[in-house]
Coordinates of C-alpha atoms in Angstrom, one line a residue:
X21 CA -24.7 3.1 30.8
X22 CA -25.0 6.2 29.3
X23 CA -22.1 7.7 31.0
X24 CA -20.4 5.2 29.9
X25 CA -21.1 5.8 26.4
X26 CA -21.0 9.7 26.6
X27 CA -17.1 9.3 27.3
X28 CA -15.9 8.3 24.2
X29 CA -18.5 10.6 22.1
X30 CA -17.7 13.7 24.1
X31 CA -14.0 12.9 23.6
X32 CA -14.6 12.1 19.5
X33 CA -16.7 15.7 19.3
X34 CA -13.2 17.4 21.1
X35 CA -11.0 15.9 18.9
X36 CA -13.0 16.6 15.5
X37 CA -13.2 20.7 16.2
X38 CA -9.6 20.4 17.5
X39 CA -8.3 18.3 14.1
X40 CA -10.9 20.5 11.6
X41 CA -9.2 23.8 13.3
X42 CA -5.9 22.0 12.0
X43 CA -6.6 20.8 9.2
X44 CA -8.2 23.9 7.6
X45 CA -5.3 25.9 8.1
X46 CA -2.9 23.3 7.0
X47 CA -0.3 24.8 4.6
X48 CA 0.7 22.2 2.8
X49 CA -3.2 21.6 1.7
X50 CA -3.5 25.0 1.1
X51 CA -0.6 24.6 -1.6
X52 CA -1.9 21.7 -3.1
X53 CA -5.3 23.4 -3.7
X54 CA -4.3 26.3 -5.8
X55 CA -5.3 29.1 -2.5
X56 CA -4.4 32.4 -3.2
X57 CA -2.0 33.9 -1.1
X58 CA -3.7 35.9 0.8
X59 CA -5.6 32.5 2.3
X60 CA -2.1 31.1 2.9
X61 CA -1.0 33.6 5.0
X62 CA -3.8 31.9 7.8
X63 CA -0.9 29.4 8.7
X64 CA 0.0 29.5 12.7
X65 CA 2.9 29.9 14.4
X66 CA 4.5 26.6 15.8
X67 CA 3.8 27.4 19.1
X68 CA -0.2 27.2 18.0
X69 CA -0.1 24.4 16.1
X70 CA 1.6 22.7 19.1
X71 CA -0.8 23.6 21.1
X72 CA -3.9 22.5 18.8
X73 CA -2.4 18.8 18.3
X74 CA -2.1 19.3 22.0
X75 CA -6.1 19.3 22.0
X76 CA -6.4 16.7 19.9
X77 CA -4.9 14.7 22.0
X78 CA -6.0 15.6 25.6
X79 CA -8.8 13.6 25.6
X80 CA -7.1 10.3 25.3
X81 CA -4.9 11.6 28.0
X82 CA -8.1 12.3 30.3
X83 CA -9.6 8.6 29.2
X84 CA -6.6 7.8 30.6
X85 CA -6.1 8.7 33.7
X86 CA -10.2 8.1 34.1
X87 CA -8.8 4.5 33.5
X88 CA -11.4 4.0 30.8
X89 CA -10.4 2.1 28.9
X90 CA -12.9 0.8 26.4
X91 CA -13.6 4.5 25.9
X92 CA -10.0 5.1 25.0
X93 CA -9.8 2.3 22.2
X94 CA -13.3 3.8 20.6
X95 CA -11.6 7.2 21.0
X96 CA -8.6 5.9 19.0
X97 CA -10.9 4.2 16.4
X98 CA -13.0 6.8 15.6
X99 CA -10.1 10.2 16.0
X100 CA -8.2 8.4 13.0
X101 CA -11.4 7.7 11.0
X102 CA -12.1 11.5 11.1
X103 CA -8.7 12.2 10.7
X104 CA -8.9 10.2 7.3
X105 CA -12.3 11.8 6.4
X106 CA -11.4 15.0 7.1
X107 CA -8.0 14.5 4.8
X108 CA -10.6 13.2 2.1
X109 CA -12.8 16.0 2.2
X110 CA -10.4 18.6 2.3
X111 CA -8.5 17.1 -0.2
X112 CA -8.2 19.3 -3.7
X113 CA -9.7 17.6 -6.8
X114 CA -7.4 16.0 -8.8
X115 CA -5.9 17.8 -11.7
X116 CA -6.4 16.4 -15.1

């Protein structure tokens, strides 16, 4: 049982660092927020950013082929819930 319910956490942790490391470095949020140009200068090169939504999504991949599949729909549940906090955290304030 607790394998079982490791899966989908281990897969949720993977996907959080791999969509933080994305989002932080997102230009268009870096715009939107007023950064100065020296932060906006971080942005990656597309072969990078390929490669990080790449680690997002490995771990569905793996749940996958582990043909877990309960795992896989908590995986999906919970990776678009931090996608949406992580979009509302990192959002600027709005302007006034």
């Amino acid at each position: 049982m607790i394998a079982s319910a490791a899966l989908p956490l281990f897969a949720c942790a993977w996907s959080l660092l791999a969509l933080a490391g994305r989002a932080l470095i997102d230009p268009k949020r870096l715009r939107a927020s007023g950064a100065a140009r020296s932060d906006r200068r971080l942005t990656l090169r597309p072969i990078v950013k390929r490669l990080l939504w790449t680690l997002v999504l490995a771990p569905g991949l793996l749940l996958i082929a582990l043909d877990a599949w309960p795992a896989l729909l908590i995986w999906l549940g919970a990776t678009t819930a931090i996608g949406w906090g992580l979009a509302h955290t990192l959002a600027p304030p709005p302007r006034r």
